[in-house]
Amino acid sequence: MLDILYKNEINDDYYMPKNRGYQACPTIVKTNGGNYLYGVMSTPFGKTGGNGENHHCYVAIGRSKDLINFEDTIMVVDPDKEGPVRTFEPILWKDPDSDRIYFSYCQAAGKDYGYNGRMGTFLTYTDNPDDEVPIFAEPKRIFHGLLDNPPIKCSDGNWYMAINFTRHVRNACFKDDP
């Protein structure tokens, strides 16, 4: 089972930008070191199934120093490459009080593209975002539902997240008990 693949572990053109037939949900963050990390949801050419988004979706992170030239993929989150789990809705954000960069994404499983009661948002982070290969903590599932936007850290130190529970998300998360 694949989970996080780092730059030095990606020896397959499957995940390279030139093979992305569909990309969506862009996200970008500036590190304290002046780099930009960007994330995208992708589906390889030939795997789009008509509408572009399906169980082949994975999320990838790349880096840029100038927002013009982007490095190849430095990290990929793909639990199973050929499905049935799809990974989507990448979001990057920075802790305003540290160098830490957070990364969240949603995962759903099943041939019905997630409407099976198992959809949820996962969270990881790195404290070394400017390293050649930033290492992220093991992702943890943080809730059912979909995080559409970065959270806000308030002056009291608490983080507040707006969780999407629209009808289709509720059905995906709570199929047997909406």
JSON list of C-alpha atoms in Angstrom, two decimals:
[
{"chain": "A", "resi": 1, "resn": "MET", "atom": "CA", "xyz": [0.00, 0.00, 0.00]},
{"chain": "A", "resi": 2, "resn": "LEU", "atom": "CA", "xyz": [1.36, 3.39, -0.99]},
{"chain": "A", "resi": 3, "resn": "ASP", "atom": "CA", "xyz": [0.92, 6.34, 1.33]},
{"chain": "A", "resi": 4, "resn": "ILE", "atom": "CA", "xyz": [3.42, 9.18, 1.18]},
{"chain": "A", "resi": 5, "resn": "LEU", "atom": "CA", "xyz": [6.08, 8.94, -1.50]},
{"chain": "A", "resi": 6, "resn": "TYR", "atom": "CA", "xyz": [8.97, 11.40, -1.36]},
{"chain": "A", "resi": 7, "resn": "LYS", "atom": "CA", "xyz": [10.99, 12.79, -4.26]},
{"chain": "A", "resi": 8, "resn": "ASN", "atom": "CA", "xyz": [13.73, 10.14, -3.99]},
{"chain": "A", "resi": 9, "resn": "GLU", "atom": "CA", "xyz": [11.10, 7.33, -3.90]},
{"chain": "A", "resi": 10, "resn": "ILE", "atom": "CA", "xyz": [9.15, 8.42, -6.97]},
{"chain": "A", "resi": 11, "resn": "ASN", "atom": "CA", "xyz": [10.73, 6.36, -9.72]},
{"chain": "A", "resi": 12, "resn": "ASP", "atom": "CA", "xyz": [7.59, 6.18, -11.83]},
{"chain": "A", "resi": 13, "resn": "ASP", "atom": "CA", "xyz": [6.54, 8.71, -14.49]},
{"chain": "A", "resi": 14, "resn": "TYR", "atom": "CA", "xyz": [2.95, 8.10, -13.35]},
{"chain": "A", "resi": 15, "resn": "TYR", "atom": "CA", "xyz": [3.26, 10.99, -10.86]},
{"chain": "A", "resi": 16, "resn": "MET", "atom": "CA", "xyz": [5.23, 13.47, -12.97]},
{"chain": "A", "resi": 17, "resn": "PRO", "atom": "CA", "xyz": [3.57, 16.76, -14.04]},
{"chain": "A", "resi": 18, "resn": "LYS", "atom": "CA", "xyz": [3.89, 15.86, -17.75]},
{"chain": "A", "resi": 19, "resn": "ASN", "atom": "CA", "xyz": [1.56, 12.88, -17.17]},
{"chain": "A", "resi": 20, "resn": "ARG", "atom": "CA", "xyz": [-1.18, 14.73, -15.32]},
{"chain": "A", "resi": 21, "resn": "GLY", "atom": "CA", "xyz": [-4.23, 14.67, -17.54]},
{"chain": "A", "resi": 22, "resn": "TYR", "atom": "CA", "xyz": [-6.38, 16.41, -14.97]},
{"chain": "A", "resi": 23, "resn": "GLN", "atom": "CA", "xyz": [-5.44, 18.79, -12.18]},
{"chain": "A", "resi": 24, "resn": "ALA", "atom": "CA", "xyz": [-7.63, 20.68, -9.73]},
{"chain": "A", "resi": 25, "resn": "CYS", "atom": "CA", "xyz": [-7.82, 22.20, -6.24]},
{"chain": "A", "resi": 26, "resn": "PRO", "atom": "CA", "xyz": [-4.53, 24.17, -6.34]},
{"chain": "A", "resi": 27, "resn": "THR", "atom": "CA", "xyz": [-3.02, 25.34, -3.06]},
{"chain": "A", "resi": 28, "resn": "ILE", "atom": "CA", "xyz": [0.14, 27.32, -2.30]},
{"chain": "A", "resi": 29, "resn": "VAL", "atom": "CA", "xyz": [2.04, 28.53, 0.77]},
{"chain": "A", "resi": 30, "resn": "LYS", "atom": "CA", "xyz": [5.24, 30.55, 1.30]},
{"chain": "A", "resi": 31, "resn": "THR", "atom": "CA", "xyz": [7.76, 29.14, 3.77]},
{"chain": "A", "resi": 32, "resn": "ASN", "atom": "CA", "xyz": [9.86, 31.26, 6.16]},
{"chain": "A", "resi": 33, "resn": "GLY", "atom": "CA", "xyz": [12.86, 30.37, 3.95]},
{"chain": "A", "resi": 34, "resn": "GLY", "atom": "CA", "xyz": [11.28, 32.02, 0.91]},
{"chain": "A", "resi": 35, "resn": "ASN", "atom": "CA", "xyz": [10.26, 28.89, -0.97]},
{"chain": "A", "resi": 36, "resn": "TYR", "atom": "CA", "xyz": [6.76, 28.24, -2.22]},
{"chain": "A", "resi": 37, "resn": "LEU", "atom": "CA", "xyz": [5.19, 24.84, -1.75]},
{"chain": "A", "resi": 38, "resn": "TYR", "atom": "CA", "xyz": [2.24, 24.10, -3.98]},
{"chain": "A", "resi": 39, "resn": "GLY", "atom": "CA", "xyz": [-0.22, 21.25, -3.98]},
{"chain": "A", "resi": 40, "resn": "VAL", "atom": "CA", "xyz": [-2.57, 19.86, -6.58]},
{"chain": "A", "resi": 41, "resn": "MET", "atom": "CA", "xyz": [-5.02, 17.00, -7.04]},
{"chain": "A", "resi": 42, "resn": "SER", "atom": "CA", "xyz": [-4.21, 15.00, -10.17]},
{"chain": "A", "resi": 43, "resn": "THR", "atom": "CA", "xyz": [-5.39, 12.13, -12.32]},
{"chain": "A", "resi": 44, "resn": "PRO", "atom": "CA", "xyz": [-2.95, 10.66, -14.88]},
{"chain": "A", "resi": 45, "resn": "PHE", "atom": "CA", "xyz": [-3.67, 10.83, -18.63]},
{"chain": "A", "resi": 46, "resn": "GLY", "atom": "CA", "xyz": [-5.90, 8.00, -19.75]},
{"chain": "A", "resi": 47, "resn": "LYS", "atom": "CA", "xyz": [-7.38, 7.52, -16.26]},
{"chain": "A", "resi": 48, "resn": "THR", "atom": "CA", "xyz": [-9.94, 10.32, -16.22]},
{"chain": "A", "resi": 49, "resn": "GLY", "atom": "CA", "xyz": [-13.07, 8.33, -17.03]},
{"chain": "A", "resi": 50, "resn": "GLY", "atom": "CA", "xyz": [-14.78, 11.24, -18.75]},
{"chain": "A", "resi": 51, "resn": "ASN", "atom": "CA", "xyz": [-15.18, 13.93, -16.09]},
{"chain": "A", "resi": 52, "resn": "GLY", "atom": "CA", "xyz": [-11.60, 14.06, -14.88]},
{"chain": "A", "resi": 53, "resn": "GLU", "atom": "CA", "xyz": [-12.07, 13.13, -11.25]},
{"chain": "A", "resi": 54, "resn": "ASN", "atom": "CA", "xyz": [-12.27, 9.49, -10.19]},
{"chain": "A", "resi": 55, "resn": "HIS", "atom": "CA", "xyz": [-10.69, 6.79, -8.01]},
{"chain": "A", "resi": 56, "resn": "HIS", "atom": "CA", "xyz": [-7.25, 7.37, -9.60]},
{"chain": "A", "resi": 57, "resn": "CYS", "atom": "CA", "xyz": [-6.91, 10.85, -8.03]},
{"chain": "A", "resi": 58, "resn": "TYR", "atom": "CA", "xyz": [-3.86, 11.56, -5.91]},
{"chain": "A", "resi": 59, "resn": "VAL", "atom": "CA", "xyz": [-2.41, 14.71, -4.37]},
{"chain": "A", "resi": 60, "resn": "ALA", "atom": "CA", "xyz": [1.09, 15.99, -5.07]},
{"chain": "A", "resi": 61, "resn": "ILE", "atom": "CA", "xyz": [3.30, 18.72, -3.63]},
{"chain": "A", "resi": 62, "resn": "GLY", "atom": "CA", "xyz": [6.00, 20.60, -5.53]},
{"chain": "A", "resi": 63, "resn": "ARG", "atom": "CA", "xyz": [8.27, 23.56, -4.81]},
{"chain": "A", "resi": 64, "resn": "SER", "atom": "CA", "xyz": [9.20, 26.86, -6.45]},
{"chain": "A", "resi": 65, "resn": "LYS", "atom": "CA", "xyz": [11.62, 29.60, -5.45]},
{"chain": "A", "resi": 66, "resn": "ASP", "atom": "CA", "xyz": [10.12, 32.24, -7.75]},
{"chain": "A", "resi": 67, "resn": "LEU", "atom": "CA", "xyz": [6.56, 31.18, -8.68]},
{"chain": "A", "resi": 68, "resn": "ILE", "atom": "CA", "xyz": [7.76, 30.83, -12.28]},
{"chain": "A", "resi": 69, "resn": "ASN", "atom": "CA", "xyz": [9.96, 27.74, -12.21]},
{"chain": "A", "resi": 70, "resn": "PHE", "atom": "CA", "xyz": [8.48, 24.73, -10.44]},
{"chain": "A", "resi": 71, "resn": "GLU", "atom": "CA", "xyz": [10.44, 21.65, -9.42]},
{"chain": "A", "resi": 72, "resn": "ASP", "atom": "CA", "xyz": [9.14, 18.24, -10.24]},
{"chain": "A", "resi": 73, "resn": "THR", "atom": "CA", "xyz": [7.04, 16.55, -7.63]},
{"chain": "A", "resi": 74, "resn": "ILE", "atom": "CA", "xyz": [8.63, 16.41, -4.15]},
{"chain": "A", "resi": 75, "resn": "MET", "atom": "CA", "xyz": [5.86, 14.43, -2.44]},
{"chain": "A", "resi": 76, "resn": "VAL", "atom": "CA", "xyz": [2.81, 12.38, -3.43]},
{"chain": "A", "resi": 77, "resn": "VAL", "atom": "CA", "xyz": [-0.03, 11.01, -1.30]},
{"chain": "A", "resi": 78, "resn": "ASP", "atom": "CA", "xyz": [-1.63, 8.04, -3.02]},
{"chain": "A", "resi": 79, "resn": "PRO", "atom": "CA", "xyz": [-2.83, 5.12, -0.89]},
{"chain": "A", "resi": 80, "resn": "ASP", "atom": "CA", "xyz": [-3.18, 2.62, -3.74]},
{"chain": "A", "resi": 81, "resn": "LYS", "atom": "CA", "xyz": [-2.27, 4.05, -7.20]},
{"chain": "A", "resi": 82, "resn": "GLU", "atom": "CA", "xyz": [-4.92, 2.15, -9.20]},
{"chain": "A", "resi": 83, "resn": "GLY", "atom": "CA", "xyz": [-7.87, 2.73, -6.87]},
{"chain": "A", "resi": 84, "resn": "PRO", "atom": "CA", "xyz": [-10.35, 2.30, -5.33]},
{"chain": "A", "resi": 85, "resn": "VAL", "atom": "CA", "xyz": [-9.13, 5.00, -2.90]},
{"chain": "A", "resi": 86, "resn": "ARG", "atom": "CA", "xyz": [-9.00, 8.52, -4.21]},
{"chain": "A", "resi": 87, "resn": "THR", "atom": "CA", "xyz": [-7.12, 11.36, -2.53]},
{"chain": "A", "resi": 88, "resn": "PHE", "atom": "CA", "xyz": [-8.21, 14.94, -3.22]},
{"chain": "A", "resi": 89, "resn": "GLU", "atom": "CA", "xyz": [-8.75, 18.49, -1.90]},
{"chain": "A", "resi": 90, "resn": "PRO", "atom": "CA", "xyz": [-5.15, 19.34, -0.91]},
{"chain": "A", "resi": 91, "resn": "ILE", "atom": "CA", "xyz": [-4.70, 22.35, 1.37]},
{"chain": "A", "resi": 92, "resn": "LEU", "atom": "CA", "xyz": [-1.39, 23.84, 2.57]},
{"chain": "A", "resi": 93, "resn": "TRP", "atom": "CA", "xyz": [-1.09, 26.48, 5.29]},
{"chain": "A", "resi": 94, "resn": "LYS", "atom": "CA", "xyz": [1.55, 27.92, 7.59]},
{"chain": "A", "resi": 95, "resn": "ASP", "atom": "CA", "xyz": [1.48, 28.23, 11.35]},
{"chain": "A", "resi": 96, "resn": "PRO", "atom": "CA", "xyz": [1.95, 31.99, 11.86]},
{"chain": "A", "resi": 97, "resn": "ASP", "atom": "CA", "xyz": [3.98, 31.32, 15.03]},
{"chain": "A", "resi": 98, "resn": "SER", "atom": "CA", "xyz": [6.54, 28.84, 13.66]},
{"chain": "A", "resi": 99, "resn": "ASP", "atom": "CA", "xyz": [8.15, 27.33, 10.54]},
{"chain": "A", "resi": 100, "resn": "ARG", "atom": "CA", "xyz": [5.60, 24.51, 10.53]},
{"chain": "A", "resi": 101, "resn": "ILE", "atom": "CA", "xyz": [3.68, 23.91, 7.32]},
{"chain": "A", "resi": 102, "resn": "TYR", "atom": "CA", "xyz": [0.45, 21.92, 7.56]},
{"chain": "A", "resi": 103, "resn": "PHE", "atom": "CA", "xyz": [-1.00, 19.82, 4.76]},
{"chain": "A", "resi": 104, "resn": "SER", "atom": "CA", "xyz": [-4.49, 18.36, 4.73]},
{"chain": "A", "resi": 105, "resn": "TYR", "atom": "CA", "xyz": [-6.28, 16.26, 2.13]},
{"chain": "A", "resi": 106, "resn": "CYS", "atom": "CA", "xyz": [-9.43, 14.24, 1.84]},
{"chain": "A", "resi": 107, "resn": "GLN", "atom": "CA", "xyz": [-9.66, 10.52, 1.12]},
{"chain": "A", "resi": 108, "resn": "ALA", "atom": "CA", "xyz": [-12.58, 8.38, 0.03]},
{"chain": "A", "resi": 109, "resn": "ALA", "atom": "CA", "xyz": [-12.71, 4.72, -0.93]},
{"chain": "A", "resi": 110, "resn": "GLY", "atom": "CA", "xyz": [-14.86, 2.56, -3.15]},
{"chain": "A", "resi": 111, "resn": "LYS", "atom": "CA", "xyz": [-15.95, 2.18, -6.72]},
{"chain": "A", "resi": 112, "resn": "ASP", "atom": "CA", "xyz": [-18.66, 4.76, -6.03]},
{"chain": "A", "resi": 113, "resn": "TYR", "atom": "CA", "xyz": [-15.90, 7.38, -5.64]},
{"chain": "A", "resi": 114, "resn": "GLY", "atom": "CA", "xyz": [-16.43, 7.91, -1.97]},
{"chain": "A", "resi": 115, "resn": "TYR", "atom": "CA", "xyz": [-20.16, 7.83, -1.34]},
{"chain": "A", "resi": 116, "resn": "ASN", "atom": "CA", "xyz": [-19.73, 4.87, 0.96]},
{"chain": "A", "resi": 117, "resn": "GLY", "atom": "CA", "xyz": [-19.54, 6.27, 4.47]},
{"chain": "A", "resi": 118, "resn": "ARG", "atom": "CA", "xyz": [-15.73, 6.34, 4.71]},
{"chain": "A", "resi": 119, "resn": "MET", "atom": "CA", "xyz": [-14.78, 9.82, 3.48]},
{"chain": "A", "resi": 120, "resn": "GLY", "atom": "CA", "xyz": [-12.64, 11.99, 5.75]},
{"chain": "A", "resi": 121, "resn": "THR", "atom": "CA", "xyz": [-9.93, 14.63, 6.05]},
{"chain": "A", "resi": 122, "resn": "PHE", "atom": "CA", "xyz": [-6.35, 13.77, 6.99]},
{"chain": "A", "resi": 123, "resn": "LEU", "atom": "CA", "xyz": [-3.68, 16.09, 8.40]},
{"chain": "A", "resi": 124, "resn": "THR", "atom": "CA", "xyz": [0.11, 16.04, 8.37]},
{"chain": "A", "resi": 125, "resn": "TYR", "atom": "CA", "xyz": [2.82, 18.67, 8.81]},
{"chain": "A", "resi": 126, "resn": "THR", "atom": "CA", "xyz": [6.52, 19.36, 8.31]},
{"chain": "A", "resi": 127, "resn": "ASP", "atom": "CA", "xyz": [8.87, 21.38, 10.47]},
{"chain": "A", "resi": 128, "resn": "ASN", "atom": "CA", "xyz": [11.53, 21.45, 7.74]},
{"chain": "A", "resi": 129, "resn": "PRO", "atom": "CA", "xyz": [9.69, 22.81, 4.67]},
{"chain": "A", "resi": 130, "resn": "ASP", "atom": "CA", "xyz": [12.83, 24.34, 3.15]},
{"chain": "A", "resi": 131, "resn": "ASP", "atom": "CA", "xyz": [14.85, 21.10, 3.16]},
{"chain": "A", "resi": 132, "resn": "GLU", "atom": "CA", "xyz": [15.58, 19.45, -0.19]},
{"chain": "A", "resi": 133, "resn": "VAL", "atom": "CA", "xyz": [13.08, 16.75, 0.76]},
{"chain": "A", "resi": 134, "resn": "PRO", "atom": "CA", "xyz": [10.83, 17.99, 3.57]},
{"chain": "A", "resi": 135, "resn": "ILE", "atom": "CA", "xyz": [9.65, 15.09, 5.73]},
{"chain": "A", "resi": 136, "resn": "PHE", "atom": "CA", "xyz": [6.03, 15.13, 6.83]},
{"chain": "A", "resi": 137, "resn": "ALA", "atom": "CA", "xyz": [4.61, 13.50, 9.96]},
{"chain": "A", "resi": 138, "resn": "GLU", "atom": "CA", "xyz": [2.45, 10.41, 9.57]},
{"chain": "A", "resi": 139, "resn": "PRO", "atom": "CA", "xyz": [-0.98, 11.59, 8.39]},
{"chain": "A", "resi": 140, "resn": "LYS", "atom": "CA", "xyz": [-3.83, 11.32, 10.88]},
{"chain": "A", "resi": 141, "resn": "ARG", "atom": "CA", "xyz": [-7.53, 11.28, 10.10]},
{"chain": "A", "resi": 142, "resn": "ILE", "atom": "CA", "xyz": [-8.93, 14.34, 11.88]},
{"chain": "A", "resi": 143, "resn": "PHE", "atom": "CA", "xyz": [-12.65, 14.22, 11.02]},
{"chain": "A", "resi": 144, "resn": "HIS", "atom": "CA", "xyz": [-15.42, 13.09, 8.71]},
{"chain": "A", "resi": 145, "resn": "GLY", "atom": "CA", "xyz": [-16.15, 15.70, 6.11]},
{"chain": "A", "resi": 146, "resn": "LEU", "atom": "CA", "xyz": [-14.17, 17.91, 3.80]},
{"chain": "A", "resi": 147, "resn": "LEU", "atom": "CA", "xyz": [-11.90, 20.82, 4.68]},
{"chain": "A", "resi": 148, "resn": "ASP", "atom": "CA", "xyz": [-12.32, 23.28, 1.78]},
{"chain": "A", "resi": 149, "resn": "ASN", "atom": "CA", "xyz": [-10.15, 26.12, 3.10]},
{"chain": "A", "resi": 150, "resn": "PRO", "atom": "CA", "xyz": [-7.19, 26.57, 5.44]},
{"chain": "A", "resi": 151, "resn": "PRO", "atom": "CA", "xyz": [-8.11, 27.02, 9.09]},
{"chain": "A", "resi": 152, "resn": "ILE", "atom": "CA", "xyz": [-7.62, 30.22, 11.04]},
{"chain": "A", "resi": 153, "resn": "LYS", "atom": "CA", "xyz": [-5.39, 30.46, 14.12]},
{"chain": "A", "resi": 154, "resn": "CYS", "atom": "CA", "xyz": [-6.85, 32.97, 16.55]},
{"chain": "A", "resi": 155, "resn": "SER", "atom": "CA", "xyz": [-5.03, 35.04, 19.15]},
{"chain": "A", "resi": 156, "resn": "ASP", "atom": "CA", "xyz": [-6.14, 32.58, 21.86]},
{"chain": "A", "resi": 157, "resn": "GLY", "atom": "CA", "xyz": [-3.98, 29.91, 20.16]},
{"chain": "A", "resi": 158, "resn": "ASN", "atom": "CA", "xyz": [-6.93, 27.81, 18.96]},
{"chain": "A", "resi": 159, "resn": "TRP", "atom": "CA", "xyz": [-7.30, 26.73, 15.35]},
{"chain": "A", "resi": 160, "resn": "TYR", "atom": "CA", "xyz": [-10.78, 26.97, 13.79]},
{"chain": "A", "resi": 161, "resn": "MET", "atom": "CA", "xyz": [-11.75, 24.91, 10.75]},
{"chain": "A", "resi": 162, "resn": "ALA", "atom": "CA", "xyz": [-14.83, 25.23, 8.56]},
{"chain": "A", "resi": 163, "resn": "ILE", "atom": "CA", "xyz": [-15.89, 21.69, 7.68]},
{"chain": "A", "resi": 164, "resn": "ASN", "atom": "CA", "xyz": [-17.96, 21.01, 4.57]},
{"chain": "A", "resi": 165, "resn": "PHE", "atom": "CA", "xyz": [-21.00, 18.85, 5.25]},
{"chain": "A", "resi": 166, "resn": "THR", "atom": "CA", "xyz": [-23.05, 19.57, 2.13]},
{"chain": "A", "resi": 167, "resn": "ARG", "atom": "CA", "xyz": [-25.55, 16.89, 1.17]},
{"chain": "A", "resi": 168, "resn": "HIS", "atom": "CA", "xyz": [-23.16, 14.84, -0.97]},
{"chain": "A", "resi": 169, "resn": "VAL", "atom": "CA", "xyz": [-20.43, 15.07, 1.69]},
{"chain": "A", "resi": 170, "resn": "ARG", "atom": "CA", "xyz": [-22.87, 13.95, 4.41]},
{"chain": "A", "resi": 171, "resn": "ASN", "atom": "CA", "xyz": [-23.86, 11.00, 2.23]},
{"chain": "A", "resi": 172, "resn": "ALA", "atom": "CA", "xyz": [-20.19, 10.11, 1.64]},
{"chain": "A", "resi": 173, "resn": "CYS", "atom": "CA", "xyz": [-19.35, 10.28, 5.34]},
{"chain": "A", "resi": 174, "resn": "PHE", "atom": "CA", "xyz": [-22.48, 8.78, 6.86]},
{"chain": "A", "resi": 175, "resn": "LYS", "atom": "CA", "xyz": [-23.99, 6.46, 4.26]},
{"chain": "A", "resi": 176, "resn": "ASP", "atom": "CA", "xyz": [-25.76, 4.21, 6.78]},
{"chain": "A", "resi": 177, "resn": "ASP", "atom": "CA", "xyz": [-26.68, 6.93, 9.26]},
{"chain": "A", "resi": 178, "resn": "PRO", "atom": "CA", "xyz": [-26.90, 10.40, 7.70]}
]
